[in-house]
């Protein structure tokens, strides 16, 4: 870039100011009003995400202002996570919108975030923005989404060997400190939390964090976001999925995963459909067991 052009751009950028947005502040109210006026985004969907806050000590968003007017927004979901016995700061980006006349300042929204050197994931990037994320040092990987039909027609032959427990007072007695924290962090009522136990051996169980995505009348999907014991689900899925249907009345279950070994569903099932999506990640630890907790639960 020519020096005179660089000076001009720097002077232009000085007109902008990036601010952190926290819950229950006047800036949050201004941010909500800004988002309401964006005709090309799904405000209702974003507003539901804004109600989720995994860690109150970190901002729910960054906004860029000029002349005390918001002209850009990045939605953030921060959390503290233990991965491979190490503590990490984790951030999921769910929305990035900047007024067309101010897109020269788009990258400024990411400067304070990148300085934190945390794990960053973007699970639903627009295709036209993927190159921009790559320029900021993000890597792209393929995320799988599998939906499977519950084989409820075989429930007549099903031996009721498993039990679903939904009461938190009983759930917490069986959890490690790590899983208890995950359970508490997902306090928002949009998340479903339960444990599945083997009735014959109640030390054999898994915690599940899930969310029901409501589509058409008979096409509600229970998305499994996290399982503390993936092997337990993989080994017993053909029986467990019937128990899930009985309790939650859903015909379909879904899961997002990266590697095949992370998929909880039976490999032999033909009643399934698979999708792929490119996601952007930065500073992702090696041997990370992928899941979609602490995200917007897409």
PDB file of C-alpha atoms in Angstrom:
ATOM      1  CA  UNK A   1       0.000   0.000   0.000  1.00  0.00           C
ATOM      2  CA  UNK A   2       1.303   3.457  -0.939  1.00  0.00           C
ATOM      3  CA  UNK A   3       2.322   5.541   2.102  1.00  0.00           C
ATOM      4  CA  UNK A   4      -0.144   8.370   1.355  1.00  0.00           C
ATOM      5  CA  UNK A   5      -2.946   5.814   0.989  1.00  0.00           C
ATOM      6  CA  UNK A   6      -1.927   4.182   4.267  1.00  0.00           C
ATOM      7  CA  UNK A   7      -1.958   7.535   6.100  1.00  0.00           C
ATOM      8  CA  UNK A   8      -5.373   8.349   4.652  1.00  0.00           C
ATOM      9  CA  UNK A   9      -6.751   4.983   5.744  1.00  0.00           C
ATOM     10  CA  UNK A  10      -5.290   5.314   9.257  1.00  0.00           C
ATOM     11  CA  UNK A  11      -6.825   8.766   9.636  1.00  0.00           C
ATOM     12  CA  UNK A  12     -10.141   7.371   8.492  1.00  0.00           C
ATOM     13  CA  UNK A  13      -9.938   4.490  10.979  1.00  0.00           C
ATOM     14  CA  UNK A  14      -9.210   6.916  13.845  1.00  0.00           C
ATOM     15  CA  UNK A  15     -12.775   8.126  13.457  1.00  0.00           C
ATOM     16  CA  UNK A  16     -13.997   4.780  14.809  1.00  0.00           C
ATOM     17  CA  UNK A  17     -14.200   3.512  18.364  1.00  0.00           C
ATOM     18  CA  UNK A  18     -14.683  -0.130  19.399  1.00  0.00           C
ATOM     19  CA  UNK A  19     -16.538  -0.838  22.653  1.00  0.00           C
ATOM     20  CA  UNK A  20     -17.383  -3.927  24.697  1.00  0.00           C
ATOM     21  CA  UNK A  21     -21.076  -4.613  25.318  1.00  0.00           C
ATOM     22  CA  UNK A  22     -22.192  -6.109  28.638  1.00  0.00           C
ATOM     23  CA  UNK A  23     -25.635  -7.233  29.772  1.00  0.00           C
ATOM     24  CA  UNK A  24     -28.016  -4.749  31.376  1.00  0.00           C
ATOM     25  CA  UNK A  25     -26.144  -1.631  30.278  1.00  0.00           C
ATOM     26  CA  UNK A  26     -27.213   1.393  28.274  1.00  0.00           C
ATOM     27  CA  UNK A  27     -24.858   0.315  25.494  1.00  0.00           C
ATOM     28  CA  UNK A  28     -26.669  -3.023  25.296  1.00  0.00           C
ATOM     29  CA  UNK A  29     -29.968  -1.158  24.778  1.00  0.00           C
ATOM     30  CA  UNK A  30     -28.377   0.897  22.009  1.00  0.00           C
ATOM     31  CA  UNK A  31     -27.001  -2.274  20.445  1.00  0.00           C
ATOM     32  CA  UNK A  32     -30.418  -3.955  20.449  1.00  0.00           C
ATOM     33  CA  UNK A  33     -31.939  -0.907  18.742  1.00  0.00           C
ATOM     34  CA  UNK A  34     -29.169  -1.038  16.137  1.00  0.00           C
ATOM     35  CA  UNK A  35     -29.855  -4.721  15.419  1.00  0.00           C
ATOM     36  CA  UNK A  36     -33.613  -4.169  15.188  1.00  0.00           C
ATOM     37  CA  UNK A  37     -33.014  -1.739  12.332  1.00  0.00           C
ATOM     38  CA  UNK A  38     -30.940  -4.208  10.289  1.00  0.00           C
ATOM     39  CA  UNK A  39     -33.367  -5.457   7.638  1.00  0.00           C
ATOM     40  CA  UNK A  40     -31.028  -8.188   6.324  1.00  0.00           C
ATOM     41  CA  UNK A  41     -30.541 -10.142   9.575  1.00  0.00           C
ATOM     42  CA  UNK A  42     -32.821 -12.372  11.632  1.00  0.00           C
ATOM     43  CA  UNK A  43     -33.241 -10.154  14.689  1.00  0.00           C
ATOM     44  CA  UNK A  44     -35.571 -12.570  16.518  1.00  0.00           C
ATOM     45  CA  UNK A  45     -33.010 -15.353  16.220  1.00  0.00           C
ATOM     46  CA  UNK A  46     -30.151 -13.117  17.333  1.00  0.00           C
ATOM     47  CA  UNK A  47     -32.189 -11.762  20.245  1.00  0.00           C
ATOM     48  CA  UNK A  48     -32.609 -15.317  21.582  1.00  0.00           C
ATOM     49  CA  UNK A  49     -28.843 -15.775  21.468  1.00  0.00           C
ATOM     50  CA  UNK A  50     -28.279 -12.459  23.256  1.00  0.00           C
ATOM     51  CA  UNK A  51     -30.214 -13.865  26.218  1.00  0.00           C
ATOM     52  CA  UNK A  52     -27.564 -16.566  26.645  1.00  0.00           C
ATOM     53  CA  UNK A  53     -24.533 -15.550  28.697  1.00  0.00           C
ATOM     54  CA  UNK A  54     -22.059 -18.239  29.703  1.00  0.00           C
ATOM     55  CA  UNK A  55     -19.702 -15.905  31.565  1.00  0.00           C
ATOM     56  CA  UNK A  56     -20.803 -12.523  32.936  1.00  0.00           C
ATOM     57  CA  UNK A  57     -17.235 -11.232  33.163  1.00  0.00           C
ATOM     58  CA  UNK A  58     -16.826 -11.091  29.391  1.00  0.00           C
ATOM     59  CA  UNK A  59     -18.696  -9.013  26.804  1.00  0.00           C
ATOM     60  CA  UNK A  60     -21.686 -10.349  24.905  1.00  0.00           C
ATOM     61  CA  UNK A  61     -20.623  -8.322  21.866  1.00  0.00           C
ATOM     62  CA  UNK A  62     -18.309  -5.690  20.426  1.00  0.00           C
ATOM     63  CA  UNK A  63     -19.647  -2.665  18.584  1.00  0.00           C
ATOM     64  CA  UNK A  64     -17.874  -0.082  16.474  1.00  0.00           C
ATOM     65  CA  UNK A  65     -19.046   3.533  16.706  1.00  0.00           C
ATOM     66  CA  UNK A  66     -18.438   6.737  14.841  1.00  0.00           C
ATOM     67  CA  UNK A  67     -19.825  10.077  16.024  1.00  0.00           C
ATOM     68  CA  UNK A  68     -21.477   8.204  18.935  1.00  0.00           C
ATOM     69  CA  UNK A  69     -23.469   6.078  16.502  1.00  0.00           C
ATOM     70  CA  UNK A  70     -23.191   2.283  16.264  1.00  0.00           C
ATOM     71  CA  UNK A  71     -22.270   1.194  12.734  1.00  0.00           C
ATOM     72  CA  UNK A  72     -21.102  -2.390  13.322  1.00  0.00           C
ATOM     73  CA  UNK A  73     -21.594  -5.416  15.611  1.00  0.00           C
ATOM     74  CA  UNK A  74     -19.915  -8.729  16.428  1.00  0.00           C
ATOM     75  CA  UNK A  75     -21.814 -11.119  18.711  1.00  0.00           C
ATOM     76  CA  UNK A  76     -19.644 -13.112  21.140  1.00  0.00           C
ATOM     77  CA  UNK A  77     -20.285 -16.029  23.485  1.00  0.00           C
ATOM     78  CA  UNK A  78     -17.365 -16.263  25.936  1.00  0.00           C
ATOM     79  CA  UNK A  79     -16.764 -19.172  28.276  1.00  0.00           C
ATOM     80  CA  UNK A  80     -14.064 -20.688  30.452  1.00  0.00           C
ATOM     81  CA  UNK A  81     -13.441 -24.311  29.469  1.00  0.00           C
ATOM     82  CA  UNK A  82     -11.183 -27.148  30.534  1.00  0.00           C
ATOM     83  CA  UNK A  83      -9.892 -29.035  27.496  1.00  0.00           C
ATOM     84  CA  UNK A  84      -7.367 -31.866  27.825  1.00  0.00           C
ATOM     85  CA  UNK A  85      -6.859 -30.855  31.483  1.00  0.00           C
ATOM     86  CA  UNK A  86      -5.922 -27.293  30.541  1.00  0.00           C
ATOM     87  CA  UNK A  87      -7.963 -24.143  31.155  1.00  0.00           C
ATOM     88  CA  UNK A  88      -8.878 -22.054  28.112  1.00  0.00           C
ATOM     89  CA  UNK A  89     -10.814 -18.922  27.313  1.00  0.00           C
ATOM     90  CA  UNK A  90     -13.227 -19.826  24.527  1.00  0.00           C
ATOM     91  CA  UNK A  91     -15.273 -17.546  22.286  1.00  0.00           C
ATOM     92  CA  UNK A  92     -17.884 -18.371  19.692  1.00  0.00           C
ATOM     93  CA  UNK A  93     -18.803 -15.720  17.107  1.00  0.00           C
ATOM     94  CA  UNK A  94     -22.458 -15.882  16.115  1.00  0.00           C
ATOM     95  CA  UNK A  95     -23.085 -12.635  14.167  1.00  0.00           C
ATOM     96  CA  UNK A  96     -20.977 -10.068  12.282  1.00  0.00           C
ATOM     97  CA  UNK A  97     -22.705  -7.105  10.695  1.00  0.00           C
ATOM     98  CA  UNK A  98     -21.336  -3.713   9.620  1.00  0.00           C
ATOM     99  CA  UNK A  99     -23.104  -0.909   7.779  1.00  0.00           C
ATOM    100  CA  UNK A 100     -22.127  -0.950   4.120  1.00  0.00           C
ATOM    101  CA  UNK A 101     -20.791   2.629   4.194  1.00  0.00           C
ATOM    102  CA  UNK A 102     -18.483   1.787   7.124  1.00  0.00           C
ATOM    103  CA  UNK A 103     -17.057  -1.611   6.144  1.00  0.00           C
ATOM    104  CA  UNK A 104     -13.565  -0.148   5.971  1.00  0.00           C
ATOM    105  CA  UNK A 105     -13.698  -0.506   9.777  1.00  0.00           C
ATOM    106  CA  UNK A 106     -15.030  -4.096   9.841  1.00  0.00           C
ATOM    107  CA  UNK A 107     -11.780  -5.682  11.025  1.00  0.00           C
ATOM    108  CA  UNK A 108     -11.534  -3.276  13.979  1.00  0.00           C
ATOM    109  CA  UNK A 109     -14.225  -5.283  15.767  1.00  0.00           C
ATOM    110  CA  UNK A 110     -11.847  -8.244  15.986  1.00  0.00           C
ATOM    111  CA  UNK A 111      -8.741  -6.456  17.266  1.00  0.00           C
ATOM    112  CA  UNK A 112      -9.618  -6.616  21.020  1.00  0.00           C
ATOM    113  CA  UNK A 113     -10.815 -10.203  20.611  1.00  0.00           C
ATOM    114  CA  UNK A 114      -7.667 -11.403  18.837  1.00  0.00           C
ATOM    115  CA  UNK A 115      -5.535  -9.787  21.563  1.00  0.00           C
ATOM    116  CA  UNK A 116      -7.078 -12.165  24.100  1.00  0.00           C
ATOM    117  CA  UNK A 117      -5.468 -15.107  22.253  1.00  0.00           C
ATOM    118  CA  UNK A 118      -8.428 -17.326  23.082  1.00  0.00           C
ATOM    119  CA  UNK A 119      -9.973 -20.219  21.162  1.00  0.00           C
ATOM    120  CA  UNK A 120     -12.362 -18.730  18.605  1.00  0.00           C
ATOM    121  CA  UNK A 121     -14.964 -20.592  16.573  1.00  0.00           C
ATOM    122  CA  UNK A 122     -17.333 -19.367  13.874  1.00  0.00           C
ATOM    123  CA  UNK A 123     -19.860 -22.150  13.287  1.00  0.00           C
ATOM    124  CA  UNK A 124     -21.998 -20.445  10.655  1.00  0.00           C
ATOM    125  CA  UNK A 125     -19.773 -18.140   8.587  1.00  0.00           C
ATOM    126  CA  UNK A 126     -21.167 -16.670   5.396  1.00  0.00           C
ATOM    127  CA  UNK A 127     -19.272 -17.992   2.382  1.00  0.00           C
ATOM    128  CA  UNK A 128     -18.252 -14.499   1.273  1.00  0.00           C
ATOM    129  CA  UNK A 129     -16.589 -13.878   4.668  1.00  0.00           C
ATOM    130  CA  UNK A 130     -14.494 -17.051   4.853  1.00  0.00           C
ATOM    131  CA  UNK A 131     -11.585 -15.429   2.961  1.00  0.00           C
ATOM    132  CA  UNK A 132     -11.691 -12.507   5.412  1.00  0.00           C
ATOM    133  CA  UNK A 133     -11.460 -14.864   8.377  1.00  0.00           C
ATOM    134  CA  UNK A 134      -8.501 -16.618   6.743  1.00  0.00           C
ATOM    135  CA  UNK A 135      -6.699 -13.270   6.440  1.00  0.00           C
ATOM    136  CA  UNK A 136      -7.127 -12.869  10.207  1.00  0.00           C
ATOM    137  CA  UNK A 137      -5.391 -16.198  10.813  1.00  0.00           C
ATOM    138  CA  UNK A 138      -8.403 -18.502  11.039  1.00  0.00           C
ATOM    139  CA  UNK A 139      -8.317 -22.047   9.684  1.00  0.00           C
ATOM    140  CA  UNK A 140     -11.234 -23.756   7.956  1.00  0.00           C
ATOM    141  CA  UNK A 141     -12.434 -27.268   8.744  1.00  0.00           C
ATOM    142  CA  UNK A 142     -15.465 -29.324   7.742  1.00  0.00           C
ATOM    143  CA  UNK A 143     -18.187 -29.789  10.345  1.00  0.00           C
ATOM    144  CA  UNK A 144     -20.629 -32.667   9.894  1.00  0.00           C
ATOM    145  CA  UNK A 145     -24.268 -32.628  10.908  1.00  0.00           C
ATOM    146  CA  UNK A 146     -26.088 -35.937  11.086  1.00  0.00           C
ATOM    147  CA  UNK A 147     -29.815 -36.379  11.683  1.00  0.00           C
ATOM    148  CA  UNK A 148     -31.085 -39.849  12.511  1.00  0.00           C
ATOM    149  CA  UNK A 149     -34.639 -41.200  12.673  1.00  0.00           C
ATOM    150  CA  UNK A 150     -35.549 -42.897  15.947  1.00  0.00           C
ATOM    151  CA  UNK A 151     -36.456 -46.537  15.393  1.00  0.00           C
ATOM    152  CA  UNK A 152     -39.573 -46.316  17.538  1.00  0.00           C
ATOM    153  CA  UNK A 153     -41.298 -49.088  15.565  1.00  0.00           C
ATOM    154  CA  UNK A 154     -39.108 -51.585  17.401  1.00  0.00           C
ATOM    155  CA  UNK A 155     -40.111 -50.238  20.814  1.00  0.00           C
ATOM    156  CA  UNK A 156     -42.465 -53.213  21.340  1.00  0.00           C
ATOM    157  CA  UNK A 157     -39.413 -55.478  21.470  1.00  0.00           C
ATOM    158  CA  UNK A 158     -37.393 -53.016  23.535  1.00  0.00           C
ATOM    159  CA  UNK A 159     -36.204 -54.052  26.964  1.00  0.00           C
ATOM    160  CA  UNK A 160     -36.360 -51.022  29.214  1.00  0.00           C
ATOM    161  CA  UNK A 161     -32.750 -51.151  30.413  1.00  0.00           C
ATOM    162  CA  UNK A 162     -32.164 -47.395  30.606  1.00  0.00           C
ATOM    163  CA  UNK A 163     -33.535 -44.510  32.603  1.00  0.00           C
ATOM    164  CA  UNK A 164     -33.573 -40.769  31.887  1.00  0.00           C
ATOM    165  CA  UNK A 165     -33.238 -38.511  34.922  1.00  0.00           C
ATOM    166  CA  UNK A 166     -34.165 -34.828  34.436  1.00  0.00           C
ATOM    167  CA  UNK A 167     -34.198 -33.522  38.011  1.00  0.00           C
ATOM    168  CA  UNK A 168     -31.146 -31.357  38.603  1.00  0.00           C
ATOM    169  CA  UNK A 169     -31.106 -32.222  42.318  1.00  0.00           C
ATOM    170  CA  UNK A 170     -30.432 -35.844  41.355  1.00  0.00           C
ATOM    171  CA  UNK A 171     -28.289 -35.122  38.311  1.00  0.00           C
ATOM    172  CA  UNK A 172     -25.714 -33.071  40.212  1.00  0.00           C
ATOM    173  CA  UNK A 173     -25.049 -35.905  42.675  1.00  0.00           C
ATOM    174  CA  UNK A 174     -23.554 -38.013  39.884  1.00  0.00           C
ATOM    175  CA  UNK A 175     -21.465 -35.397  38.092  1.00  0.00           C
ATOM    176  CA  UNK A 176     -17.790 -34.524  38.283  1.00  0.00           C
ATOM    177  CA  UNK A 177     -16.929 -30.897  39.015  1.00  0.00           C
ATOM    178  CA  UNK A 178     -16.128 -30.460  35.321  1.00  0.00           C
ATOM    179  CA  UNK A 179     -19.537 -31.671  34.122  1.00  0.00           C
ATOM    180  CA  UNK A 180     -21.381 -29.906  36.935  1.00  0.00           C
ATOM    181  CA  UNK A 181     -19.878 -26.617  35.733  1.00  0.00           C
ATOM    182  CA  UNK A 182     -20.992 -27.345  32.147  1.00  0.00           C
ATOM    183  CA  UNK A 183     -24.484 -28.136  33.398  1.00  0.00           C
ATOM    184  CA  UNK A 184     -24.707 -24.939  35.453  1.00  0.00           C
ATOM    185  CA  UNK A 185     -23.273 -22.798  32.652  1.00  0.00           C
ATOM    186  CA  UNK A 186     -26.119 -23.966  30.410  1.00  0.00           C
ATOM    187  CA  UNK A 187     -28.757 -22.717  32.836  1.00  0.00           C
ATOM    188  CA  UNK A 188     -30.772 -21.081  30.046  1.00  0.00           C
ATOM    189  CA  UNK A 189     -34.152 -22.795  29.715  1.00  0.00           C
ATOM    190  CA  UNK A 190     -33.640 -23.341  25.984  1.00  0.00           C
ATOM    191  CA  UNK A 191     -31.173 -26.123  26.886  1.00  0.00           C
ATOM    192  CA  UNK A 192     -32.269 -29.592  27.948  1.00  0.00           C
ATOM    193  CA  UNK A 193     -30.110 -31.341  30.539  1.00  0.00           C
ATOM    194  CA  UNK A 194     -30.483 -34.976  31.595  1.00  0.00           C
ATOM    195  CA  UNK A 195     -28.534 -38.086  32.430  1.00  0.00           C
ATOM    196  CA  UNK A 196     -29.106 -41.524  30.925  1.00  0.00           C
ATOM    197  CA  UNK A 197     -28.406 -44.406  33.292  1.00  0.00           C
ATOM    198  CA  UNK A 198     -28.026 -48.115  32.837  1.00  0.00           C
ATOM    199  CA  UNK A 199     -30.579 -49.537  35.252  1.00  0.00           C
ATOM    200  CA  UNK A 200     -28.446 -52.607  35.899  1.00  0.00           C
ATOM    201  CA  UNK A 201     -25.351 -50.556  36.646  1.00  0.00           C
ATOM    202  CA  UNK A 202     -26.124 -46.962  37.640  1.00  0.00           C
ATOM    203  CA  UNK A 203     -22.440 -46.054  37.630  1.00  0.00           C
ATOM    204  CA  UNK A 204     -22.656 -46.485  33.862  1.00  0.00           C
ATOM    205  CA  UNK A 205     -24.237 -43.264  32.568  1.00  0.00           C
ATOM    206  CA  UNK A 206     -23.746 -40.069  30.611  1.00  0.00           C
ATOM    207  CA  UNK A 207     -24.720 -36.442  31.026  1.00  0.00           C
ATOM    208  CA  UNK A 208     -26.397 -34.971  27.940  1.00  0.00           C
ATOM    209  CA  UNK A 209     -26.820 -31.300  27.047  1.00  0.00           C
ATOM    210  CA  UNK A 210     -29.301 -30.924  24.196  1.00  0.00           C
ATOM    211  CA  UNK A 211     -31.669 -28.560  22.483  1.00  0.00           C
ATOM    212  CA  UNK A 212     -34.893 -29.235  20.617  1.00  0.00           C
ATOM    213  CA  UNK A 213     -35.058 -27.490  17.246  1.00  0.00           C
ATOM    214  CA  UNK A 214     -38.700 -27.145  16.302  1.00  0.00           C
ATOM    215  CA  UNK A 215     -39.391 -27.391  12.586  1.00  0.00           C
ATOM    216  CA  UNK A 216     -42.699 -28.627  11.234  1.00  0.00           C
ATOM    217  CA  UNK A 217     -45.288 -30.409  13.378  1.00  0.00           C
ATOM    218  CA  UNK A 218     -43.668 -33.836  13.234  1.00  0.00           C
ATOM    219  CA  UNK A 219     -40.122 -32.788  12.421  1.00  0.00           C
ATOM    220  CA  UNK A 220     -38.687 -31.664  15.730  1.00  0.00           C
ATOM    221  CA  UNK A 221     -35.020 -32.540  16.168  1.00  0.00           C
ATOM    222  CA  UNK A 222     -33.303 -33.111  19.492  1.00  0.00           C
ATOM    223  CA  UNK A 223     -29.758 -31.880  18.853  1.00  0.00           C
ATOM    224  CA  UNK A 224     -27.245 -33.453  21.205  1.00  0.00           C
ATOM    225  CA  UNK A 225     -24.680 -30.745  21.932  1.00  0.00           C
ATOM    226  CA  UNK A 226     -22.597 -32.559  24.538  1.00  0.00           C
ATOM    227  CA  UNK A 227     -22.255 -36.028  26.061  1.00  0.00           C
ATOM    228  CA  UNK A 228     -19.881 -36.680  28.935  1.00  0.00           C
ATOM    229  CA  UNK A 229     -19.534 -40.337  27.929  1.00  0.00           C
ATOM    230  CA  UNK A 230     -19.694 -40.656  24.144  1.00  0.00           C
ATOM    231  CA  UNK A 231     -18.780 -44.347  24.230  1.00  0.00           C
ATOM    232  CA  UNK A 232     -21.832 -45.063  26.417  1.00  0.00           C
ATOM    233  CA  UNK A 233     -24.134 -43.555  23.789  1.00  0.00           C
ATOM    234  CA  UNK A 234     -22.358 -45.204  20.876  1.00  0.00           C
ATOM    235  CA  UNK A 235     -22.602 -48.636  22.499  1.00  0.00           C
ATOM    236  CA  UNK A 236     -26.261 -48.335  23.518  1.00  0.00           C
ATOM    237  CA  UNK A 237     -27.775 -45.895  21.031  1.00  0.00           C
ATOM    238  CA  UNK A 238     -30.306 -48.262  19.449  1.00  0.00           C
ATOM    239  CA  UNK A 239     -31.979 -48.660  22.839  1.00  0.00           C
ATOM    240  CA  UNK A 240     -31.364 -45.161  24.216  1.00  0.00           C
ATOM    241  CA  UNK A 241     -32.979 -43.397  21.263  1.00  0.00           C
ATOM    242  CA  UNK A 242     -36.269 -45.155  22.049  1.00  0.00           C
ATOM    243  CA  UNK A 243     -36.110 -43.894  25.627  1.00  0.00           C
ATOM    244  CA  UNK A 244     -35.440 -40.356  24.346  1.00  0.00           C
ATOM    245  CA  UNK A 245     -38.514 -40.599  22.105  1.00  0.00           C
ATOM    246  CA  UNK A 246     -40.690 -41.717  25.018  1.00  0.00           C
ATOM    247  CA  UNK A 247     -39.598 -38.805  27.208  1.00  0.00           C
ATOM    248  CA  UNK A 248     -39.252 -35.943  24.682  1.00  0.00           C
ATOM    249  CA  UNK A 249     -41.599 -37.082  21.873  1.00  0.00           C
ATOM    250  CA  UNK A 250     -39.121 -36.362  19.075  1.00  0.00           C
ATOM    251  CA  UNK A 251     -38.756 -38.581  16.017  1.00  0.00           C
ATOM    252  CA  UNK A 252     -35.297 -37.257  15.093  1.00  0.00           C
ATOM    253  CA  UNK A 253     -31.992 -36.693  16.857  1.00  0.00           C
ATOM    254  CA  UNK A 254     -29.058 -34.703  15.496  1.00  0.00           C
ATOM    255  CA  UNK A 255     -25.407 -34.041  16.275  1.00  0.00           C
ATOM    256  CA  UNK A 256     -22.620 -31.798  14.994  1.00  0.00           C
ATOM    257  CA  UNK A 257     -19.158 -33.376  14.872  1.00  0.00           C
ATOM    258  CA  UNK A 258     -15.807 -33.169  13.103  1.00  0.00           C
ATOM    259  CA  UNK A 259     -14.333 -36.662  13.277  1.00  0.00           C
ATOM    260  CA  UNK A 260     -16.270 -39.880  12.731  1.00  0.00           C
ATOM    261  CA  UNK A 261     -15.202 -41.188  16.140  1.00  0.00           C
ATOM    262  CA  UNK A 262     -17.067 -38.269  17.740  1.00  0.00           C
ATOM    263  CA  UNK A 263     -20.409 -39.327  16.228  1.00  0.00           C
ATOM    264  CA  UNK A 264     -22.668 -40.966  18.797  1.00  0.00           C
ATOM    265  CA  UNK A 265     -25.083 -42.599  16.342  1.00  0.00           C
ATOM    266  CA  UNK A 266     -24.916 -46.174  15.131  1.00  0.00           C
ATOM    267  CA  UNK A 267     -22.906 -46.575  11.923  1.00  0.00           C
ATOM    268  CA  UNK A 268     -25.304 -49.282  10.709  1.00  0.00           C
ATOM    269  CA  UNK A 269     -28.382 -47.068  10.604  1.00  0.00           C
ATOM    270  CA  UNK A 270     -29.748 -46.329   7.133  1.00  0.00           C
ATOM    271  CA  UNK A 271     -32.403 -43.919   8.392  1.00  0.00           C
ATOM    272  CA  UNK A 272     -30.149 -40.883   8.520  1.00  0.00           C
ATOM    273  CA  UNK A 273     -29.040 -37.873   6.528  1.00  0.00           C
ATOM    274  CA  UNK A 274     -25.706 -36.052   6.603  1.00  0.00           C
ATOM    275  CA  UNK A 275     -24.754 -32.445   5.884  1.00  0.00           C
ATOM    276  CA  UNK A 276     -21.389 -30.697   5.782  1.00  0.00           C
ATOM    277  CA  UNK A 277     -20.510 -27.086   6.558  1.00  0.00           C
ATOM    278  CA  UNK A 278     -17.254 -25.142   6.492  1.00  0.00           C
ATOM    279  CA  UNK A 279     -16.489 -23.523   9.835  1.00  0.00           C
ATOM    280  CA  UNK A 280     -13.689 -21.175  10.892  1.00  0.00           C
ATOM    281  CA  UNK A 281     -11.502 -21.790  13.950  1.00  0.00           C
ATOM    282  CA  UNK A 282      -8.520 -20.137  15.574  1.00  0.00           C
ATOM    283  CA  UNK A 283      -6.183 -21.482  18.286  1.00  0.00           C
ATOM    284  CA  UNK A 284      -8.058 -24.799  18.460  1.00  0.00           C
ATOM    285  CA  UNK A 285      -6.108 -27.233  20.711  1.00  0.00           C
ATOM    286  CA  UNK A 286      -4.813 -30.497  19.309  1.00  0.00           C
ATOM    287  CA  UNK A 287      -6.880 -33.614  20.065  1.00  0.00           C
ATOM    288  CA  UNK A 288      -9.872 -31.445  20.930  1.00  0.00           C
ATOM    289  CA  UNK A 289     -13.051 -33.515  21.225  1.00  0.00           C
ATOM    290  CA  UNK A 290     -15.401 -31.281  19.252  1.00  0.00           C
ATOM    291  CA  UNK A 291     -18.878 -30.355  20.489  1.00  0.00           C
ATOM    292  CA  UNK A 292     -21.233 -27.393  20.201  1.00  0.00           C
ATOM    293  CA  UNK A 293     -21.735 -26.427  23.834  1.00  0.00           C
ATOM    294  CA  UNK A 294     -20.936 -22.824  24.717  1.00  0.00           C
ATOM    295  CA  UNK A 295     -22.137 -21.766  21.289  1.00  0.00           C
ATOM    296  CA  UNK A 296     -25.390 -20.419  19.892  1.00  0.00           C
ATOM    297  CA  UNK A 297     -26.497 -24.096  19.700  1.00  0.00           C
ATOM    298  CA  UNK A 298     -27.192 -23.921  15.974  1.00  0.00           C
TER     299      UNK A 298
END
